[in-house]
Amino acid sequence: MGKITGFIEFERVKEAYEAPLQRLKHWKEFIQPLTNEEAKIQGARCMDCGIPFCSNGCPVNNIIPDWNDLVYRQDWHAALDVLHSTNNFPEFTGRICPAPCEAACTLNINDDAVGIKSIEHAIIDKGWDNGWVVPQLPARKTGKKVAVVGSGPAGLACAQQLARAGHAVTVFEKSNRIGGLLRYGIPDFKLDKSHIDRRLAQMEAEGVEFCPSTYVGAAVDAEEGLTVRTPESLQEEFDAVVLTGGAETPRDLPVPGRELRGVHFAMEFLSQQNKANAGDRVAKQISAKGKHVIVIGGGDTGSDCIGTSNRQGAASVTQFELMSKLPETEDKALTWPYWPAKLRTSSSQEEGAERDWAVSTTALQGKNGKVEKLTAVRIEWFKDKATGQMKMREVEGSQFDLPADLVLLAMGFTAPVKTVLSAFGVEMDARGNARANTDDYTTSVNKVFAAGDMRRGQSLVVWAIREGRQCARSVDEFLTGSSTLPR
């Protein structure tokens, strides 16, 4: 490495945030990237550790030590080339990835990990600012046609790789804009949609065709106003079909009062705000303004609901988590290099929310069909002696009520949309995902592949990119007999 003793000399420096009271006034990104000098110093902290556990901790296997060293030497263009060699969209992961690579960093054993995510963010932003991110046109065309169904990170990564291999790729998306989860599932203050738009422009220049507002499946399942493409028509027109839709079936809350107005799935709420920010007219938009909001679910989606509610002007926001409160510091000797279970506080939670753990909602109450109150109990977790499984039980006398004008269900997702898989006749696993392995990503239907959430279930954007890239190589091999695309 360029600075052998850098990890001893320099402290970790995090990216700066705009102050909460200021950033709550707008929907724009508020993270301030590292300066050149800050990034250089942080790159110098990367150890010459011999075995780069960070690369293994990263789902796309980013060659992290190499681009850390190149940033230390201020060879930004070469750093960008190394970064792009494993990741099609580092501007996405550099902003919204939880950074399992940092948990796996060798320095993290007894110190603060290298700021890998912030360096990645700095590299790709500099690449775009200097015009280094350009279309990569194939040397030849294969004459083969591929349909990609779903335009989230898995579909876009797969489509870009296949286009660069010389295939004619068409991406179908049921929403009115391309981007899937990136476009409508992640708030603008975490990922400005201009990052998606300029990447789409690059892909169009590389030959990818995009078809928004197009539903793939049986016509009876399509929403009004969408163009419908049947599985049969795609299988007849294209040499391969790749299913890359998201895990869109949300986990529900089966309690009395669930049917009351004011109780919504998180994605209904989040996607409407993103559409409004994009200039769409949203009829009867769900709004948190002036309301007491309760978010059920302690993950990233719940955090996004907090940030969006506060920007809309909520009177109060409370977030419940079913699991017990985690420790603020993990036992690194026990968990490293794996992702540790510890208490994390997101930027949205810092902006203002009451958080509570080990809470189970038992009922929703209201008047005239509108929710007004939530009833919950406290629970405790214990290990069942017979099975060894963790189970929960209600704490006697712990019932309490809270005012609730808007209840947002952010408890995760169970499976992709089954109507699409059923329309293609794809065999599903016990969880309702497309049955396909990571060796070749083939499904039970000839020339139909599946990747991303459609195959593995709810997961991270970085895992979707990995699967899209690997699936692209399998499709390329299927169409041509061999492939030079990386896995």
Coordinates of C-alpha atoms in Angstrom, one line a residue:
M1 CA 0.0 0.0 0.0
G2 CA 1.0 3.6 -0.5
K3 CA 1.1 4.5 3.2
I4 CA 2.1 1.4 5.2
T5 CA 1.5 3.1 8.5
G6 CA -1.6 5.1 7.5
F7 CA -4.0 3.1 9.7
I8 CA -1.9 4.0 12.7
E9 CA -1.5 7.7 11.8
F10 CA -5.0 8.7 10.7
E11 CA -8.4 8.5 12.2
R12 CA -11.6 7.6 10.4
V13 CA -13.4 10.7 9.0
K14 CA -17.1 10.3 8.1
E15 CA -18.9 12.2 5.4
A16 CA -20.5 15.4 6.8
Y17 CA -24.3 15.8 6.9
E18 CA -26.3 18.9 6.5
A19 CA -27.9 19.9 9.9
P20 CA -31.2 18.1 10.5
L21 CA -33.3 21.3 10.8
Q22 CA -32.0 22.4 7.4
R23 CA -32.3 19.2 5.5
L24 CA -35.9 18.6 6.7
K25 CA -36.9 21.6 4.6
H26 CA -36.2 19.9 1.3
W27 CA -36.0 16.5 -0.5
K28 CA -32.5 16.7 -1.8
E29 CA -29.5 14.7 -0.8
F30 CA -27.8 16.1 2.2
I31 CA -24.5 14.1 2.5
Q32 CA -21.4 16.1 1.7
P33 CA -18.8 13.9 0.0
L34 CA -15.2 13.7 1.1
T35 CA -12.8 16.3 -0.3
N36 CA -9.8 15.0 -2.4
E37 CA -7.5 15.4 0.6
E38 CA -9.9 13.7 3.0
A39 CA -10.4 10.8 0.6
K40 CA -6.6 10.5 0.1
I41 CA -6.1 10.2 3.9
Q42 CA -8.9 7.7 4.3
G43 CA -7.5 5.6 1.5
A44 CA -4.2 5.7 3.3
R45 CA -5.9 3.9 6.3
C46 CA -6.4 0.8 4.2
M47 CA -4.0 -1.8 5.7
D48 CA -1.6 -4.1 3.8
C49 CA -3.6 -6.9 5.5
G50 CA -2.7 -9.7 3.1
I51 CA -6.2 -11.2 2.9
P52 CA -8.8 -8.5 1.9
F53 CA -11.8 -9.7 3.9
C54 CA -13.5 -6.5 2.7
S55 CA -13.7 -7.9 -0.8
N56 CA -15.3 -11.0 0.5
G57 CA -17.7 -9.1 2.6
C58 CA -18.9 -7.1 -0.4
P59 CA -21.5 -9.0 -2.4
V60 CA -20.1 -7.8 -5.8
N61 CA -16.5 -8.5 -4.5
N62 CA -15.3 -5.0 -5.1
I63 CA -11.5 -4.9 -5.4
I64 CA -11.4 -2.4 -2.5
P65 CA -7.7 -2.4 -1.5
D66 CA -6.7 -1.5 -5.0
W67 CA -8.9 1.5 -5.4
N68 CA -8.2 2.7 -1.9
D69 CA -4.5 2.7 -2.8
L70 CA -5.2 4.5 -6.1
V71 CA -7.2 7.2 -4.3
Y72 CA -4.3 7.6 -1.9
R73 CA -2.0 8.2 -4.9
Q74 CA -4.7 10.5 -6.4
D75 CA -5.0 8.3 -9.6
W76 CA -8.8 8.8 -9.6
H77 CA -9.3 7.6 -13.2
A78 CA -7.7 4.3 -12.6
A79 CA -9.6 4.0 -9.3
L80 CA -12.8 4.4 -11.2
D81 CA -11.8 1.7 -13.7
V82 CA -11.2 -0.7 -10.9
L83 CA -14.5 0.2 -9.2
H84 CA -16.4 -0.3 -12.4
S85 CA -14.8 -3.6 -13.1
T86 CA -17.1 -5.2 -10.4
N87 CA -19.9 -2.8 -10.0
N88 CA -22.1 -1.3 -12.7
F89 CA -23.6 1.4 -10.4
P90 CA -21.3 2.6 -7.6
E91 CA -23.3 5.8 -7.4
F92 CA -26.1 3.8 -6.0
T93 CA -24.2 1.6 -3.6
G94 CA -22.0 4.5 -2.6
R95 CA -25.1 6.2 -1.3
I96 CA -27.5 3.5 0.0
C97 CA -25.5 0.3 0.6
P98 CA -25.2 -0.5 4.4
A99 CA -21.5 -1.4 3.7
P100 CA -21.0 -5.0 4.8
C101 CA -17.5 -4.5 3.4
E102 CA -16.7 -2.2 6.4
A103 CA -17.9 -4.7 8.9
A104 CA -15.4 -7.2 7.3
C105 CA -12.5 -4.7 7.2
T106 CA -9.5 -6.1 9.1
L107 CA -9.0 -2.8 10.8
N108 CA -12.5 -3.2 12.2
I109 CA -11.3 -5.9 14.6
N110 CA -10.0 -3.4 17.1
D111 CA -10.4 0.0 15.5
D112 CA -12.7 2.0 13.3
A113 CA -13.0 0.4 9.8
V114 CA -11.7 2.1 6.7
G115 CA -14.4 4.4 5.3
I116 CA -14.9 2.3 2.2
K117 CA -18.3 3.5 1.3
S118 CA -17.3 7.2 1.5
I119 CA -14.3 6.6 -0.8
E120 CA -16.5 4.7 -3.3
H121 CA -18.9 7.7 -3.3
A122 CA -16.0 10.1 -3.9
I123 CA -14.6 8.0 -6.8
I124 CA -17.8 7.7 -8.8
D125 CA -18.8 11.4 -8.2
K126 CA -15.5 12.5 -9.5
G127 CA -15.9 10.1 -12.5
W128 CA -19.2 11.7 -13.5
D129 CA -17.9 15.3 -12.8
N130 CA -14.9 14.7 -15.1
G131 CA -16.8 13.0 -17.9
W132 CA -15.0 9.7 -17.4
V133 CA -18.3 7.6 -17.3
V134 CA -19.0 7.0 -21.0
P135 CA -21.0 4.4 -23.0
Q136 CA -19.1 1.2 -23.6
L137 CA -20.2 0.0 -27.0
P138 CA -19.8 -3.7 -28.0
A139 CA -17.2 -4.6 -30.5
R140 CA -19.8 -6.6 -32.5
K141 CA -23.5 -7.4 -32.4
T142 CA -24.6 -11.0 -31.9
G143 CA -28.0 -10.8 -33.5
K144 CA -29.6 -12.2 -30.3
K145 CA -32.4 -10.5 -28.4
V146 CA -33.0 -10.5 -24.7
A147 CA -36.0 -9.3 -22.7
V148 CA -35.4 -8.1 -19.1
V149 CA -38.6 -7.9 -17.0
G150 CA -38.1 -5.4 -14.2
S151 CA -35.9 -2.3 -14.1
G152 CA -34.6 -2.4 -10.6
P153 CA -30.8 -2.8 -9.9
A154 CA -30.8 -6.5 -10.9
G155 CA -32.5 -5.8 -14.2
L156 CA -30.4 -2.8 -15.1
A157 CA -27.1 -4.5 -14.2
C158 CA -28.1 -7.6 -16.3
A159 CA -29.3 -5.4 -19.2
Q160 CA -26.1 -3.3 -19.3
Q161 CA -23.8 -6.4 -19.2
L162 CA -25.7 -8.1 -22.0
A163 CA -25.8 -5.0 -24.1
R164 CA -22.0 -4.7 -23.8
A165 CA -21.7 -8.3 -24.9
G166 CA -23.4 -7.3 -28.1
H167 CA -27.0 -8.5 -27.5
A168 CA -30.1 -6.4 -28.3
V169 CA -31.7 -5.8 -24.9
T170 CA -35.2 -4.5 -24.1
V171 CA -36.2 -3.7 -20.5
F172 CA -39.8 -3.8 -19.6
E173 CA -41.2 -1.9 -16.5
K174 CA -44.7 -1.7 -15.3
S175 CA -44.2 1.8 -13.7
N176 CA -44.2 5.0 -15.7
R177 CA -40.5 5.5 -15.2
I178 CA -37.5 3.2 -15.2
G179 CA -35.7 2.3 -12.0
G180 CA -37.9 0.0 -10.0
L181 CA -37.0 0.1 -6.3
L182 CA -34.3 2.7 -6.9
R183 CA -36.9 5.0 -8.5
Y184 CA -39.9 4.6 -6.2
G185 CA -38.8 2.7 -3.1
I186 CA -35.9 4.9 -2.0
P187 CA -36.6 8.5 -1.0
D188 CA -35.0 11.3 -3.0
F189 CA -33.1 12.6 0.0
K190 CA -31.1 9.3 0.0
L191 CA -30.8 8.8 -3.7
D192 CA -31.5 11.7 -6.1
K193 CA -33.1 10.3 -9.2
S194 CA -30.8 12.3 -11.5
H195 CA -28.2 9.5 -10.8
I196 CA -30.6 7.0 -12.3
D197 CA -31.4 9.2 -15.3
R198 CA -27.8 9.7 -16.4
R199 CA -27.1 6.0 -16.0
L200 CA -30.1 5.2 -18.2
A201 CA -28.8 7.7 -20.8
Q202 CA -25.5 5.8 -20.8
M203 CA -27.4 2.5 -21.3
E204 CA -29.5 3.8 -24.1
A205 CA -26.3 4.9 -25.9
E206 CA -25.1 1.4 -25.4
G207 CA -28.2 0.1 -27.2
V208 CA -30.6 -0.8 -24.4
E209 CA -34.2 -0.1 -25.1
F210 CA -36.6 0.8 -22.3
C211 CA -40.3 0.1 -22.3
P212 CA -42.0 1.7 -19.2
S213 CA -45.7 1.5 -18.4
T214 CA -45.6 -2.1 -19.7
Y215 CA -47.0 -5.0 -17.8
V216 CA -45.7 -8.5 -18.5
G217 CA -48.1 -11.2 -17.7
A218 CA -51.8 -12.1 -18.1
A219 CA -53.9 -9.1 -19.3
V220 CA -56.4 -9.6 -16.5
D221 CA -53.8 -8.9 -13.9
A222 CA -52.6 -5.6 -15.5
E223 CA -53.7 -2.2 -14.2
E224 CA -55.7 0.1 -16.4
G225 CA -53.6 2.1 -18.9
L226 CA -50.7 -0.2 -19.1
T227 CA -49.4 -1.9 -22.3
V228 CA -49.6 -5.7 -21.8
R229 CA -47.0 -8.1 -23.1
T230 CA -47.8 -11.8 -22.6
P231 CA -45.1 -14.3 -21.7
E232 CA -45.9 -16.1 -24.9
S233 CA -45.1 -13.0 -27.0
L234 CA -41.8 -12.4 -25.3
Q235 CA -40.8 -16.0 -25.6
E236 CA -41.6 -15.9 -29.3
E237 CA -39.9 -12.6 -30.0
F238 CA -36.8 -12.9 -27.8
D239 CA -34.0 -15.5 -27.5
A240 CA -34.0 -15.3 -23.7
V241 CA -36.1 -13.7 -21.0
V242 CA -34.8 -12.6 -17.6
L243 CA -37.2 -12.0 -14.7
T244 CA -35.8 -9.4 -12.3
G245 CA -38.8 -8.0 -10.6
G246 CA -38.6 -7.0 -6.9
A247 CA -40.0 -8.7 -3.8
E248 CA -43.2 -6.6 -3.8
T249 CA -45.5 -8.6 -1.5
P250 CA -45.4 -6.7 1.8
R251 CA -45.8 -8.5 5.1
D252 CA -49.2 -7.6 6.5
L253 CA -50.4 -7.0 10.1
P254 CA -53.4 -9.3 10.8
V255 CA -54.9 -7.4 13.8
P256 CA -58.4 -6.0 14.5
G257 CA -58.8 -2.6 12.8
R258 CA -56.4 -3.3 10.0
E259 CA -59.1 -2.3 7.5
L260 CA -59.4 1.3 8.9
R261 CA -58.5 4.2 6.7
G262 CA -55.1 5.6 7.5
V263 CA -53.3 2.2 7.7
H264 CA -51.0 1.7 4.7
F265 CA -48.1 -0.3 3.5
A266 CA -44.9 1.6 3.6
M267 CA -44.3 1.4 -0.2
E268 CA -47.7 3.0 -0.9
F269 CA -46.6 6.0 1.2
L270 CA -43.0 6.2 -0.1
S271 CA -43.7 5.7 -3.8
Q272 CA -46.4 8.4 -3.8
Q273 CA -44.0 11.0 -2.4
N274 CA -41.3 10.1 -5.0
K275 CA -43.9 10.5 -7.8
A276 CA -45.0 13.9 -6.4
N277 CA -41.3 15.0 -6.3
A278 CA -41.0 13.9 -9.9
G279 CA -43.9 16.2 -10.9
D280 CA -46.6 13.5 -11.2
R281 CA -50.1 14.4 -10.0
V282 CA -50.9 11.9 -7.2
A283 CA -54.6 11.6 -6.5
K284 CA -55.4 11.4 -2.8
Q285 CA -51.8 11.3 -1.7
I286 CA -51.1 9.8 1.7
S287 CA -49.8 12.6 3.9
A288 CA -48.3 12.7 7.3
K289 CA -48.8 16.5 7.7
G290 CA -50.1 17.3 11.2
K291 CA -50.6 13.7 12.1
H292 CA -49.4 11.3 14.8
V293 CA -47.5 8.7 12.7
I294 CA -46.6 5.2 13.9
V295 CA -44.2 3.2 11.8
I296 CA -44.2 -0.5 12.5
G297 CA -40.9 -2.0 11.5
G298 CA -37.3 -1.1 12.5
G299 CA -35.5 -1.6 9.2
D300 CA -34.4 0.7 6.4
T301 CA -37.9 1.0 5.0
G302 CA -39.2 2.1 8.4
S303 CA -36.4 4.6 8.6
D304 CA -37.4 6.0 5.2
C305 CA -41.0 6.4 6.4
I306 CA -39.7 8.5 9.3
G307 CA -37.7 10.8 7.1
T308 CA -40.6 11.2 4.7
S309 CA -43.1 11.8 7.5
N310 CA -41.0 14.5 9.1
R311 CA -40.5 16.3 5.8
Q312 CA -44.2 16.2 5.2
G313 CA -44.7 17.9 8.6
A314 CA -45.9 15.1 10.9
A315 CA -46.9 16.1 14.4
S316 CA -45.0 13.2 15.9
V317 CA -43.4 10.0 14.7
T318 CA -43.0 6.8 16.7
Q319 CA -41.3 3.7 15.4
F320 CA -41.9 0.2 16.8
E321 CA -39.5 -2.8 16.5
L322 CA -40.6 -6.3 17.4
M323 CA -37.1 -7.5 18.3
S324 CA -35.3 -6.5 21.5
K325 CA -33.0 -3.5 21.6
L326 CA -29.6 -4.4 20.4
P327 CA -26.3 -3.5 22.1
E328 CA -24.6 -0.3 20.9
T329 CA -21.3 -2.1 20.4
E330 CA -20.9 -5.6 19.0
D331 CA -18.5 -8.2 20.3
K332 CA -16.1 -7.9 17.4
A333 CA -14.1 -11.0 18.4
L334 CA -17.3 -13.0 18.1
T335 CA -18.9 -11.4 15.0
W336 CA -16.0 -10.2 12.7
P337 CA -15.9 -10.4 9.7
Y338 CA -19.6 -11.0 9.5
W339 CA -22.4 -8.4 9.7
P340 CA -22.9 -7.6 13.4
A341 CA -26.1 -7.3 15.2
K342 CA -25.9 -3.9 17.0
L343 CA -27.9 -0.8 17.5
R344 CA -27.8 1.5 14.5
T345 CA -29.3 5.0 14.2
S346 CA -30.1 6.2 10.7
S347 CA -30.0 9.8 9.6
S348 CA -33.8 9.8 9.4
Q349 CA -34.1 8.6 13.0
E350 CA -31.7 11.4 14.0
E351 CA -34.1 13.9 12.5
G352 CA -36.7 13.1 15.0
A353 CA -38.6 9.9 16.1
E354 CA -39.5 8.1 19.3
R355 CA -38.1 4.5 19.0
D356 CA -39.3 1.6 21.0
W357 CA -38.3 -2.1 21.0
A358 CA -39.9 -5.4 21.9
V359 CA -43.4 -4.0 21.1
S360 CA -46.2 -6.0 19.4
T361 CA -49.3 -4.3 18.0
T362 CA -52.5 -6.0 19.1
A363 CA -55.2 -3.8 17.7
L364 CA -56.1 -0.6 15.8
Q365 CA -59.1 1.5 16.8
G366 CA -60.9 4.4 15.3
K367 CA -64.2 6.1 14.5
N368 CA -66.1 6.5 11.3
G369 CA -63.8 4.1 9.6
K370 CA -60.6 6.1 10.3
V371 CA -57.8 5.0 12.6
E372 CA -57.3 7.0 15.8
K373 CA -55.5 4.8 18.2
L374 CA -53.0 1.9 18.3
T375 CA -53.0 -0.7 21.1
A376 CA -49.8 -2.6 21.8
V377 CA -48.1 -4.8 24.4
R378 CA -44.5 -5.3 25.4
I379 CA -43.0 -8.7 24.8
E380 CA -40.0 -10.6 26.0
W381 CA -38.0 -13.1 24.0
F382 CA -36.9 -16.5 25.4
K383 CA -35.3 -19.7 24.2
D384 CA -37.6 -22.7 24.0
K385 CA -35.9 -25.5 25.8
A386 CA -37.5 -28.2 23.7
T387 CA -36.7 -26.7 20.3
G388 CA -33.9 -24.3 21.0
Q389 CA -35.8 -21.6 19.0
M390 CA -36.3 -18.1 20.2
K391 CA -40.0 -17.3 21.0
M392 CA -41.8 -14.3 22.4
R393 CA -44.4 -13.9 25.1
E394 CA -46.5 -11.0 26.3
V395 CA -45.4 -9.1 29.4
E396 CA -48.3 -9.2 31.7
G397 CA -49.9 -5.9 32.3
S398 CA -47.9 -4.1 29.7
Q399 CA -50.7 -3.0 27.3
F400 CA -50.7 0.6 26.3
D401 CA -52.3 2.9 23.7
L402 CA -50.9 5.6 21.5
P403 CA -52.7 8.2 19.3
A404 CA -52.4 7.2 15.6
D405 CA -53.6 9.1 12.7
L406 CA -51.4 7.3 10.2
V407 CA -50.0 3.8 10.6
L408 CA -47.3 2.7 8.2
L409 CA -46.5 -1.0 7.9
A410 CA -42.8 -1.5 7.2
M411 CA -42.2 -5.1 8.2
G412 CA -40.4 -6.4 5.1
F413 CA -41.5 -8.3 2.1
T414 CA -42.3 -11.9 1.6
A415 CA -42.1 -12.7 -2.1
P416 CA -42.2 -11.3 -5.6
V417 CA -45.5 -10.8 -7.5
K418 CA -46.7 -14.3 -8.0
T419 CA -48.9 -13.4 -11.0
V420 CA -45.8 -12.8 -13.2
L421 CA -44.2 -16.1 -12.2
S422 CA -47.4 -18.0 -12.6
A423 CA -48.0 -16.4 -16.1
F424 CA -44.6 -17.8 -17.2
G425 CA -45.3 -21.1 -15.5
V426 CA -42.1 -20.8 -13.5
E427 CA -41.6 -23.3 -10.7
M428 CA -41.5 -21.5 -7.3
D429 CA -39.7 -22.4 -4.1
A430 CA -41.4 -22.7 -0.6
R431 CA -41.1 -18.9 -0.1
G432 CA -42.8 -18.1 -3.4
N433 CA -39.6 -17.0 -5.3
A434 CA -38.5 -18.3 -8.7
R435 CA -36.7 -21.6 -8.3
A436 CA -33.3 -21.0 -9.8
N437 CA -29.7 -21.5 -8.6
T438 CA -26.7 -19.2 -8.8
D439 CA -24.8 -21.5 -11.1
D440 CA -26.8 -20.6 -14.2
Y441 CA -29.9 -18.7 -13.0
T442 CA -32.1 -20.8 -15.2
T443 CA -35.7 -21.5 -14.2
S444 CA -37.9 -24.5 -14.9
V445 CA -39.0 -22.9 -18.2
N446 CA -36.8 -23.0 -21.2
K447 CA -34.8 -19.8 -22.0
V448 CA -36.3 -18.0 -18.9
F449 CA -33.9 -16.9 -16.2
A450 CA -34.5 -15.2 -12.9
A451 CA -32.2 -13.0 -10.7
G452 CA -32.3 -10.5 -7.8
D453 CA -35.3 -10.4 -5.4
M454 CA -37.3 -12.4 -7.9
R455 CA -35.0 -15.3 -7.2
R456 CA -33.5 -14.7 -3.7
G457 CA -36.3 -12.7 -2.0
Q458 CA -36.0 -9.4 -0.3
S459 CA -32.3 -8.3 -0.2
L460 CA -29.9 -5.4 -0.7
V461 CA -29.3 -3.4 -3.8
V462 CA -25.7 -4.6 -3.9
W463 CA -26.9 -8.2 -3.9
A464 CA -29.3 -7.4 -6.8
I465 CA -26.4 -5.9 -8.8
R466 CA -24.3 -9.1 -8.2
E467 CA -27.1 -11.4 -9.3
G468 CA -27.9 -9.3 -12.4
R469 CA -24.2 -9.4 -13.4
Q470 CA -23.9 -13.1 -12.8
C471 CA -27.2 -13.9 -14.6
A472 CA -26.0 -11.8 -17.6
R473 CA -23.0 -14.1 -18.0
S474 CA -25.2 -17.2 -17.8
V475 CA -27.5 -15.7 -20.5
D476 CA -24.5 -14.8 -22.7
E477 CA -23.2 -18.4 -22.4
F478 CA -26.7 -19.8 -23.2
L479 CA -27.0 -17.6 -26.3
T480 CA -23.4 -17.9 -27.7
G481 CA -21.9 -21.0 -26.0
S482 CA -19.2 -19.0 -24.1
S483 CA -18.8 -15.6 -22.4
T484 CA -16.1 -13.1 -21.6
L485 CA -18.4 -11.3 -19.1
P486 CA -17.1 -11.4 -15.5
R487 CA -19.0 -13.3 -12.8

